[in-house]
PDB file of C-alpha atoms in Angstrom:
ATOM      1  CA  UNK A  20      11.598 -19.564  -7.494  1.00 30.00           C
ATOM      2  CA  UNK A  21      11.581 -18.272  -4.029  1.00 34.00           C
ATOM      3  CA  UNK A  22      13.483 -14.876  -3.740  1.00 36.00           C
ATOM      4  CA  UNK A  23      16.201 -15.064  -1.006  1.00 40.00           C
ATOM      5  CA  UNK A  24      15.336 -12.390   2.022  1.00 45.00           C
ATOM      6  CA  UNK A  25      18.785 -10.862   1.649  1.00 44.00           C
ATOM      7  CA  UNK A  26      17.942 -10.044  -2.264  1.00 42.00           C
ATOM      8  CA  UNK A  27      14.600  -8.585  -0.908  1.00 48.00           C
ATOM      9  CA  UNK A  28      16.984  -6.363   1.553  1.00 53.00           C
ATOM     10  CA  UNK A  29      19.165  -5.582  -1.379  1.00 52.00           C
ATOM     11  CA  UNK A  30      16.113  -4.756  -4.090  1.00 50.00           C
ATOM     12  CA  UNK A  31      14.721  -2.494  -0.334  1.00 57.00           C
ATOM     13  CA  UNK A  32      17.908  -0.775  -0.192  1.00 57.00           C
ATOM     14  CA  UNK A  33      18.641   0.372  -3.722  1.00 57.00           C
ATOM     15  CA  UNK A  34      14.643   1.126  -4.404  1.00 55.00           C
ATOM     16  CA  UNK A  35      15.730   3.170  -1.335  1.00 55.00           C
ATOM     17  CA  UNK A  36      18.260   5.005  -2.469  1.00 53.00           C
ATOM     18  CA  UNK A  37      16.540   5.295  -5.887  1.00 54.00           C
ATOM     19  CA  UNK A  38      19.312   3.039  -7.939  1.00 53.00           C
ATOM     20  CA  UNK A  39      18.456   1.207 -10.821  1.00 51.00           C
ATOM     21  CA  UNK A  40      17.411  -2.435 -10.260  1.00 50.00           C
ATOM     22  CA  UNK A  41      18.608  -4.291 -13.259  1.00 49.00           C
ATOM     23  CA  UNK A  42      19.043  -7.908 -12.195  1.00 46.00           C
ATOM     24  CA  UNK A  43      16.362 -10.287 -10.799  1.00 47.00           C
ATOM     25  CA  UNK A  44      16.561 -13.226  -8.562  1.00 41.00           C
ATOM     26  CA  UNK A  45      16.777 -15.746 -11.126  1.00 45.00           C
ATOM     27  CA  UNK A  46      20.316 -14.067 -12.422  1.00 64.00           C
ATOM     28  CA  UNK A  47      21.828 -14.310  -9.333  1.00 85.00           C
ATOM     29  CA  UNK A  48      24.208 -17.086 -11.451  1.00 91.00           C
ATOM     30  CA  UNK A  49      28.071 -17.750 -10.330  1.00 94.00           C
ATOM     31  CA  UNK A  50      30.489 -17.059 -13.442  1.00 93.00           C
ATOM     32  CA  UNK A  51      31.886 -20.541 -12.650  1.00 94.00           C
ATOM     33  CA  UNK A  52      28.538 -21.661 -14.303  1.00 92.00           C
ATOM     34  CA  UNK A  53      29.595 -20.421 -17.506  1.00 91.00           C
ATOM     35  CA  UNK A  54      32.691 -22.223 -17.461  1.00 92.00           C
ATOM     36  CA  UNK A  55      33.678 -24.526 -20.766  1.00 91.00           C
ATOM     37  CA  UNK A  56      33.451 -28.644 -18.692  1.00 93.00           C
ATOM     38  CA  UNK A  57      37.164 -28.723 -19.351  1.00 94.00           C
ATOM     39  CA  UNK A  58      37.615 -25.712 -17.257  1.00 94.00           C
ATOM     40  CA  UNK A  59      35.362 -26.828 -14.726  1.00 94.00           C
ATOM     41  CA  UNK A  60      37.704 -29.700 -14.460  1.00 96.00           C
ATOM     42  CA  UNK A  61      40.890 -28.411 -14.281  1.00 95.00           C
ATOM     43  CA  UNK A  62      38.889 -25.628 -11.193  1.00 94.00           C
ATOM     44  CA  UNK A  63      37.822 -28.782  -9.245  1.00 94.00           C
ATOM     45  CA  UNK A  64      41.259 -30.478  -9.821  1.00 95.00           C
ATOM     46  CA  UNK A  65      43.623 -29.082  -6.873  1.00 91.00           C
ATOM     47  CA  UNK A  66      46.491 -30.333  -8.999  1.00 93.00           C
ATOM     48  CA  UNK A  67      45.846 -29.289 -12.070  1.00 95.00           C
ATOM     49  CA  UNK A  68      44.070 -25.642 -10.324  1.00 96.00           C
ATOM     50  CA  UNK A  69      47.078 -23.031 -11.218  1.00 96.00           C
ATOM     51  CA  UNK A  70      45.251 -21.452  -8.091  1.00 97.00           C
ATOM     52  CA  UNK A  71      46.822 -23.922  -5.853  1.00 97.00           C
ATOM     53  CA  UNK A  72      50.054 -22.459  -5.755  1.00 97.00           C
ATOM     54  CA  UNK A  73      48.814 -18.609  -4.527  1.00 98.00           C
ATOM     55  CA  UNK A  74      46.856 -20.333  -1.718  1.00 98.00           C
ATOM     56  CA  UNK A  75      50.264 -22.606  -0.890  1.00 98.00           C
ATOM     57  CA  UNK A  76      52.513 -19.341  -0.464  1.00 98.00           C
ATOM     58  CA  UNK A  77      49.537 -17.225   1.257  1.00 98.00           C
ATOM     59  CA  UNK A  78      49.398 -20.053   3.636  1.00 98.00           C
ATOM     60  CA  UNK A  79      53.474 -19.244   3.796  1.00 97.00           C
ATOM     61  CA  UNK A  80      53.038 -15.710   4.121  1.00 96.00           C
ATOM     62  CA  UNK A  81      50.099 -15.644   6.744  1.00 97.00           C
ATOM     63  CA  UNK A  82      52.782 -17.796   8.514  1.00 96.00           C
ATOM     64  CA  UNK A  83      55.255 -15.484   8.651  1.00 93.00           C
ATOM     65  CA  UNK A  84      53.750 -11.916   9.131  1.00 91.00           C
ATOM     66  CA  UNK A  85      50.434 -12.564  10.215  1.00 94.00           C
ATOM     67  CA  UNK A  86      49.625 -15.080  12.523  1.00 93.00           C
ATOM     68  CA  UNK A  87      51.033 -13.043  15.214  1.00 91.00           C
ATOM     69  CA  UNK A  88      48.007 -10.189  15.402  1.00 92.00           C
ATOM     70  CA  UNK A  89      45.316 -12.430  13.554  1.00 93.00           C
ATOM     71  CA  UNK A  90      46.077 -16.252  14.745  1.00 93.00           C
ATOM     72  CA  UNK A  91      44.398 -18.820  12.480  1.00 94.00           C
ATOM     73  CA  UNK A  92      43.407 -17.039   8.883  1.00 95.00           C
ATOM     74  CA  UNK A  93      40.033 -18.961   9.876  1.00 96.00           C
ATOM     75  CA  UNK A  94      39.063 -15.663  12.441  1.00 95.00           C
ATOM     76  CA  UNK A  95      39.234 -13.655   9.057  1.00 97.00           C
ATOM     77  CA  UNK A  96      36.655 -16.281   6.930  1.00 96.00           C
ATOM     78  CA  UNK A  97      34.225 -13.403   6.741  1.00 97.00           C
ATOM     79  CA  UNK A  98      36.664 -10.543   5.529  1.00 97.00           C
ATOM     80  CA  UNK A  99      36.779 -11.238   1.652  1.00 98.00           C
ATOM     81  CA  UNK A 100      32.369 -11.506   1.766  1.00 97.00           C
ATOM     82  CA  UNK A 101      32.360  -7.457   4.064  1.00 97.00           C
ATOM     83  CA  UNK A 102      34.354  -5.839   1.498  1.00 98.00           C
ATOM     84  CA  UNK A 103      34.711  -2.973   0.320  1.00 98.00           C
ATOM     85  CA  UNK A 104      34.077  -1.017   3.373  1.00 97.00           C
ATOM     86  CA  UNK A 105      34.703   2.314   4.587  1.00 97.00           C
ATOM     87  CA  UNK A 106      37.497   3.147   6.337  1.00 95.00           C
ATOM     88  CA  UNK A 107      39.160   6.310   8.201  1.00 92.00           C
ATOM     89  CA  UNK A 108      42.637   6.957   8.319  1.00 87.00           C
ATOM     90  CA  UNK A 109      44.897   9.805   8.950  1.00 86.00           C
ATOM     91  CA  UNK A 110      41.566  12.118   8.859  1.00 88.00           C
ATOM     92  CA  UNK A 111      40.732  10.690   6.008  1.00 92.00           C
ATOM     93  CA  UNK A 112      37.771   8.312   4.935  1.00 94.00           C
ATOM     94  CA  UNK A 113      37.646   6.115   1.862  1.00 96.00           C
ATOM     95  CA  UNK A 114      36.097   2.380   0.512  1.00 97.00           C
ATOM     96  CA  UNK A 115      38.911  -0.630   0.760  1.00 98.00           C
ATOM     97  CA  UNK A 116      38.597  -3.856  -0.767  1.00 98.00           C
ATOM     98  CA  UNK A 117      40.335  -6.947   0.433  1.00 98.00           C
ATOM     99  CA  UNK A 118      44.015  -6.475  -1.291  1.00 98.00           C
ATOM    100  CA  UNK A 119      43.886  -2.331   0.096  1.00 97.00           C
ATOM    101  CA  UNK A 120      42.715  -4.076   3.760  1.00 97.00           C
ATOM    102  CA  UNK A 121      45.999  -6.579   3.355  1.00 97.00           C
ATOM    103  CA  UNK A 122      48.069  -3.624   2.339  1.00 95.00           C
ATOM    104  CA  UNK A 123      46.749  -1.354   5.513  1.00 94.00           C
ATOM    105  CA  UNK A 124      47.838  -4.129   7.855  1.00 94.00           C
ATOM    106  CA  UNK A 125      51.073  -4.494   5.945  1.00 92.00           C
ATOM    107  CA  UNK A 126      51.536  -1.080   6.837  1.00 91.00           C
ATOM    108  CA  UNK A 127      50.322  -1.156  10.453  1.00 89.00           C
ATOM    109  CA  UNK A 128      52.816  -3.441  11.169  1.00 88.00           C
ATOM    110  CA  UNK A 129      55.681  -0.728   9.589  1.00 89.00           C
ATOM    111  CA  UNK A 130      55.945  -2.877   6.319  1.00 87.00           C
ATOM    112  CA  UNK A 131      56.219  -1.004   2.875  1.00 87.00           C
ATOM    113  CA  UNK A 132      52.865  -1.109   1.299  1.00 83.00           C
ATOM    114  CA  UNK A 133      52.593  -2.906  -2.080  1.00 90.00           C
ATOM    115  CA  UNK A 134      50.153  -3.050  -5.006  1.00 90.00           C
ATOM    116  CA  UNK A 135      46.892  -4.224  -4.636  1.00 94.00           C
ATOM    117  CA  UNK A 136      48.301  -7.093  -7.766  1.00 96.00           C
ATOM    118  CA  UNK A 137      51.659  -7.340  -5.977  1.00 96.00           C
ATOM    119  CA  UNK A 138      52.105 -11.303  -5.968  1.00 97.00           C
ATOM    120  CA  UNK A 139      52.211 -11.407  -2.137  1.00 97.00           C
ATOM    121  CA  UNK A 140      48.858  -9.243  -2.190  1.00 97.00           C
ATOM    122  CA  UNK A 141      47.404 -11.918  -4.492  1.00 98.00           C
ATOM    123  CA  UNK A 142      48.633 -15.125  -2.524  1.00 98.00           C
ATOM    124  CA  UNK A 143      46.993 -13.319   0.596  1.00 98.00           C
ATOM    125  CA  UNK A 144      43.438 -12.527  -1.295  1.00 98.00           C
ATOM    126  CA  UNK A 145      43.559 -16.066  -2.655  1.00 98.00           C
ATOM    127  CA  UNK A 146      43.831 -17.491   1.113  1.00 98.00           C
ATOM    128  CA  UNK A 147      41.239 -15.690   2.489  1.00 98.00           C
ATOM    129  CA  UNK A 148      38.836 -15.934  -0.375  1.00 98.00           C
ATOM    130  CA  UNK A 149      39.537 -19.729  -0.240  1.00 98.00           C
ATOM    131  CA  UNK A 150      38.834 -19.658   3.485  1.00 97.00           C
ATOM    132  CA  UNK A 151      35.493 -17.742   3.202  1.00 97.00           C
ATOM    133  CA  UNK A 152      34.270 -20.214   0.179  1.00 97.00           C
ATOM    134  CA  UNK A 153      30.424 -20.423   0.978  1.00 97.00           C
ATOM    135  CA  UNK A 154      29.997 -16.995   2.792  1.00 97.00           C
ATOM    136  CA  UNK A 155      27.333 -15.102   1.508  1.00 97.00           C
ATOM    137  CA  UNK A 156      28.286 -11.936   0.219  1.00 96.00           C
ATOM    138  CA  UNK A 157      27.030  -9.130   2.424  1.00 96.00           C
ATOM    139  CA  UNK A 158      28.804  -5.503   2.216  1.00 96.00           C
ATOM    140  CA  UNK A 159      27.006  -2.942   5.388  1.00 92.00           C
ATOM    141  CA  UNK A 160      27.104   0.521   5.603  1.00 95.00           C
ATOM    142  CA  UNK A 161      28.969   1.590   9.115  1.00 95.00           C
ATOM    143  CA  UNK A 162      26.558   2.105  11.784  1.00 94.00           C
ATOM    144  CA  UNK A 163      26.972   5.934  12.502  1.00 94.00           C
ATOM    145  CA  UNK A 164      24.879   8.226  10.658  1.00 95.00           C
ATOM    146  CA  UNK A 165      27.502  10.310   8.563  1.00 94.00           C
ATOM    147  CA  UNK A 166      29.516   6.765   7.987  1.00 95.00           C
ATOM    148  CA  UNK A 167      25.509   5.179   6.511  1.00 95.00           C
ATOM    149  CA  UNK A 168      25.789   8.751   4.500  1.00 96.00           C
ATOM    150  CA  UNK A 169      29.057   8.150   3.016  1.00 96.00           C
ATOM    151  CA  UNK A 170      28.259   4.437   2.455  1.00 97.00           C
ATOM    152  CA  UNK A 171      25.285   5.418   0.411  1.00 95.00           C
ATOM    153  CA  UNK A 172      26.495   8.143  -1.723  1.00 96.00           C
ATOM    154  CA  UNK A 173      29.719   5.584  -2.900  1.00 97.00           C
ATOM    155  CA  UNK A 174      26.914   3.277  -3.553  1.00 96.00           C
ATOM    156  CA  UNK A 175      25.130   5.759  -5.409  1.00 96.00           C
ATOM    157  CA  UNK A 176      28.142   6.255  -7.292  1.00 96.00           C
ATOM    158  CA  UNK A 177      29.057   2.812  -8.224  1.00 97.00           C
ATOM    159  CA  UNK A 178      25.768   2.430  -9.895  1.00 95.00           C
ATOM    160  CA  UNK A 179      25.689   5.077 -11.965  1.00 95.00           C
ATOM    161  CA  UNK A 180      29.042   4.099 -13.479  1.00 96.00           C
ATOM    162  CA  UNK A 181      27.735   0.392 -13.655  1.00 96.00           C
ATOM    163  CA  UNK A 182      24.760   2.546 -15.920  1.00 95.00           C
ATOM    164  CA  UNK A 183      26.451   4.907 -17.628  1.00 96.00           C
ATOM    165  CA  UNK A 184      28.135   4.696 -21.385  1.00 97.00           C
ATOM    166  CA  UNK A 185      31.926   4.408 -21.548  1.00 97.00           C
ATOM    167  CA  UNK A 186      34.287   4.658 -24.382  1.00 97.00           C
ATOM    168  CA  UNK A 187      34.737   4.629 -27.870  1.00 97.00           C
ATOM    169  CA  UNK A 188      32.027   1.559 -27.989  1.00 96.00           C
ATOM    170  CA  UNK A 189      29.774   3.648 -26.528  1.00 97.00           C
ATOM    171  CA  UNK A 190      28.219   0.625 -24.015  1.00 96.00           C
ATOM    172  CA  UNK A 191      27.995   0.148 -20.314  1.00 96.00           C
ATOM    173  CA  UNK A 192      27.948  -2.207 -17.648  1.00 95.00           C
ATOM    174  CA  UNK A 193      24.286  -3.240 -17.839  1.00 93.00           C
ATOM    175  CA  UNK A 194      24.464  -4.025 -21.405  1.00 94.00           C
ATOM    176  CA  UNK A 195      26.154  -6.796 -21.222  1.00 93.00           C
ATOM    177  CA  UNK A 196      25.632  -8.024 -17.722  1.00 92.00           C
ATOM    178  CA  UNK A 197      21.810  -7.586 -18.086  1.00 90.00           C
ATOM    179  CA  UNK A 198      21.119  -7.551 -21.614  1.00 87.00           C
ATOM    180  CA  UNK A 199      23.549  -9.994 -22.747  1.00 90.00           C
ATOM    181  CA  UNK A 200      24.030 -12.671 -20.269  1.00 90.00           C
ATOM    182  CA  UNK A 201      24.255 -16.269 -21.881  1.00 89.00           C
ATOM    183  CA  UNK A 202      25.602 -14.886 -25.051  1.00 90.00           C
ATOM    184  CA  UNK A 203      28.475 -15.208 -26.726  1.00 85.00           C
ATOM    185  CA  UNK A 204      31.205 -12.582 -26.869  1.00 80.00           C
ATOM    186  CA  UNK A 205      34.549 -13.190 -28.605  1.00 76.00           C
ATOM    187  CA  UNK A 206      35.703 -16.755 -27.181  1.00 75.00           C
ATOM    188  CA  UNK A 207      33.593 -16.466 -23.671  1.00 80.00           C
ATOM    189  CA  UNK A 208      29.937 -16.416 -22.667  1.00 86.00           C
ATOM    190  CA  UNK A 209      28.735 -12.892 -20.950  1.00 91.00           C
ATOM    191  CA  UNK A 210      27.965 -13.874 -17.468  1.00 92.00           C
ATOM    192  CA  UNK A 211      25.685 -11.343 -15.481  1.00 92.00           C
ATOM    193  CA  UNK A 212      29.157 -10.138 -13.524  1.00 93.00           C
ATOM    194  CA  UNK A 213      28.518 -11.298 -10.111  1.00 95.00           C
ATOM    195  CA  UNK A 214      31.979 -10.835  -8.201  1.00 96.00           C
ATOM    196  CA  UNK A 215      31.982 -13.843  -6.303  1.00 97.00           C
ATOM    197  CA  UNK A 216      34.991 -15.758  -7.977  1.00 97.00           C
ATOM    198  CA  UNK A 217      37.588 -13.537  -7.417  1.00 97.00           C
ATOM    199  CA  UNK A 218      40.309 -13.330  -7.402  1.00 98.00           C
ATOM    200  CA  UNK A 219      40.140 -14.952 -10.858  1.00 98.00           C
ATOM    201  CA  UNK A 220      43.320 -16.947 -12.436  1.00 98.00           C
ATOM    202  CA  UNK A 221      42.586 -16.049 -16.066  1.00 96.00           C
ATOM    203  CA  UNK A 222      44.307 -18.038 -18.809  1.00 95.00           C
ATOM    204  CA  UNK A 223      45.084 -15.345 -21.134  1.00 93.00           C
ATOM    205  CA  UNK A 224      46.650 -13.471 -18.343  1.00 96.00           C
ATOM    206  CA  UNK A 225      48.434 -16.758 -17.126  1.00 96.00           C
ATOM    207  CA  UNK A 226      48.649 -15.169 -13.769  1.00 97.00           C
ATOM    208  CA  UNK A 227      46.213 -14.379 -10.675  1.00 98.00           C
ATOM    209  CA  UNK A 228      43.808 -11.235 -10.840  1.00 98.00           C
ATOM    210  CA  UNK A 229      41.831  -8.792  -8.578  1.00 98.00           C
ATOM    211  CA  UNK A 230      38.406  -7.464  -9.166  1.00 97.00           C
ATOM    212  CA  UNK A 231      39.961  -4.474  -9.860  1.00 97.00           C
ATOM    213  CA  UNK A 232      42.269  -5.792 -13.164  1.00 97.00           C
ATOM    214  CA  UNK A 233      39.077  -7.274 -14.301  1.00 97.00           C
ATOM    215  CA  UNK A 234      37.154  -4.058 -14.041  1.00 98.00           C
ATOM    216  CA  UNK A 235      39.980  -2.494 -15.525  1.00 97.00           C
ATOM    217  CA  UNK A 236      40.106  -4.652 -18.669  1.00 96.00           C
ATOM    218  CA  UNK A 237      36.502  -4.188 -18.991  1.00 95.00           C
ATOM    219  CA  UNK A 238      37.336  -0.123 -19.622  1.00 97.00           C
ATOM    220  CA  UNK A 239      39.730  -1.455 -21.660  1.00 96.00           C
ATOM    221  CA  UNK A 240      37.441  -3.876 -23.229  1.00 94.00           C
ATOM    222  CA  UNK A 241      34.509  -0.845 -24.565  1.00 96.00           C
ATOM    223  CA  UNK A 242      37.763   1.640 -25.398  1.00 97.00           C
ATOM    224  CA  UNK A 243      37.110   3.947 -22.578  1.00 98.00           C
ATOM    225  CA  UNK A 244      40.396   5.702 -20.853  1.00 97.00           C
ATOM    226  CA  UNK A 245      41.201   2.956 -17.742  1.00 97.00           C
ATOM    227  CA  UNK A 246      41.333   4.801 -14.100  1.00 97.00           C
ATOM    228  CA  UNK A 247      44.211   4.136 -12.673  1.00 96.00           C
ATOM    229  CA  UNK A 248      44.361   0.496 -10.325  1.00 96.00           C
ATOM    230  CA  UNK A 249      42.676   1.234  -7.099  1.00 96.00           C
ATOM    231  CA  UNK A 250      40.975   4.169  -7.942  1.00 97.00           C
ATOM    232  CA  UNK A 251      37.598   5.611  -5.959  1.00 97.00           C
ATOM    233  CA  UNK A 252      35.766   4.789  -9.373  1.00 98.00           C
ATOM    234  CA  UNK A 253      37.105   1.028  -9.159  1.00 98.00           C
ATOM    235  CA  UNK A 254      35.811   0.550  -5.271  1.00 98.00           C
ATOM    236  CA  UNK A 255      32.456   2.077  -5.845  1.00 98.00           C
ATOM    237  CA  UNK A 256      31.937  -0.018  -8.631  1.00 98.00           C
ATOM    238  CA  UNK A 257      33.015  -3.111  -6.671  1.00 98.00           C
ATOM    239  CA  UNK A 258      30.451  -2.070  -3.877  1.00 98.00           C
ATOM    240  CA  UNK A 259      27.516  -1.670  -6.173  1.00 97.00           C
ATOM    241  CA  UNK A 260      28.385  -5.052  -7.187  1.00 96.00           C
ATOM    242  CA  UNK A 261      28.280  -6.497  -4.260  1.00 96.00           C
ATOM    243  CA  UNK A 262      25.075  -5.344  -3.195  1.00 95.00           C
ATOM    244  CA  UNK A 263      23.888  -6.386  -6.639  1.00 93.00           C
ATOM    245  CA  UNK A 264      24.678  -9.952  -5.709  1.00 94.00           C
ATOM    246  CA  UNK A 265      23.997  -9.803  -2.070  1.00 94.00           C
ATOM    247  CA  UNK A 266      23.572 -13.397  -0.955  1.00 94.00           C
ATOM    248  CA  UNK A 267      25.389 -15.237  -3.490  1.00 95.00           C
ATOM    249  CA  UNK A 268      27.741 -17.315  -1.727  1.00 96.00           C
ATOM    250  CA  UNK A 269      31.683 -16.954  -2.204  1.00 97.00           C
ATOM    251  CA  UNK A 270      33.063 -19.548  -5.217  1.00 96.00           C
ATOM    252  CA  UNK A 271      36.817 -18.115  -5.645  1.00 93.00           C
ATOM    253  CA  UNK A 272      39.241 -18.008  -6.173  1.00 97.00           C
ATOM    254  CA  UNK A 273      38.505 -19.429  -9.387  1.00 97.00           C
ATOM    255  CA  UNK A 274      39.471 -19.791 -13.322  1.00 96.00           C
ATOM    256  CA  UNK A 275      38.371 -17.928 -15.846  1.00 95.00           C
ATOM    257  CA  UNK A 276      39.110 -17.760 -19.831  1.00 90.00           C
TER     258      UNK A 276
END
């Protein structure tokens, strides 16, 4: 198998920055591929997709509050494959995802902020993530030299939690998403945790999720103490993911277990 140029850029840039490189080209696999054929059904079926209806009222929403600074949600179909990115604020710099971007324009425009899994949030992440479907993934470091530094060292960050042992189980990250993909855990097959799904309606949560409940209920998952929802150890780890699977096209919002 030919390995994609933008992998090669992402296997340059953590070799640079001396991070561990624990997938390889041929793992660059959607979690949608690990999906039971009934599930893959009901994903492809926009009547039967729960999805559906978050999309519907984001489509309501964008309506309502947004279209007046952004227009069509189509001038945004990049936004959900760029994040996390850095961004300054009151003096203050720090990573966003997606659902903290939609909650800085919510304030912008002198609304209350909400929760990154507030329902509105959600219907919002699931409309842009549906309009980006088929972007590659790509997160970039700013292009000033102490915004590249800060960019790096968050990196950095992210993939030492993505190595590092957590909780009572005693496992991290890379065990199962490198040492355990195909197998089965519980009632689901261990994926190699590529983020480009999201946000993820999971059946056991019968509701709509963010990257960053799913991270959380992987703490959860090896016993370790959960950081709190949008937490600087929850974006780094969302950036290191994304540069692991830098390339991979968007697939989300999508089902999951």
């Amino acid at each position: 198998m030919q390995v994609d140029t933008r992998w090669q850029r992402a296997l340059g840039l953590l070799a640079a920055l001396g991070l561990p490189l624990l997938v390889n080209a041929q793992a660059l696999l959607s979690g949608n591929q690990f999906l039971t054929p009934q599930l893959q059904a009901m994903q492809q079926d926009a009547d039967a997709n729960p999805v559906t209806l978050w999309v519907e009222k984001g489509q309501t929403l964008w309506r309502n509050g947004c279209q007046s600074c952004h227009n069509n949600p189509d001038t945004l179909h990049t936004s959900a494959a760029q994040h996390p990115r850095l961004v300054t604020r009151n003096g203050q710099t720090r990573l966003v995802n997606l659902e903290d971007q939609i909650n800085l324009c919510r304030q912008r425009a002198g609304q209350s902020p909400k929760g990154v899994e507030d329902d509105d949030t959600l219907s919002l992440s699931a409309l842009l993530h549906s309009i980006g479907k088929g972007q590659a993934m790509h997160v970039q470091a700013p292009a000033d030299a102490a915004g590249q530094q800060r960019w790096q060292a968050e990196l950095a960050q992210g993939a030492q939690i993505y190595a590092t042992r957590l909780g009572r189980l005693n496992l991290a990250c890379v065990h199962c998403h490198d040492g355990k993909v195909g197998a089965a855990l519980r009632a689901e097959v261990v994926s190699p945790g590529h983020p480009s799904g999201f946000p993820v309606y999971r059946l056991n949560w019968q509701n709509l999720g963010t990257i960053d409940r799913r991270l959380r209920a992987c703490y959860s998952g090896v016993q370790a103490t959960l950081p709190p929802s949008g937490s600087p150890a929850l974006r780094q780890l969302e950036l290191y993911l994304k540069v692991r699977a830098d390339g991979m096209p968007l697939d989300g919002p999508s089902i999951r277990r």
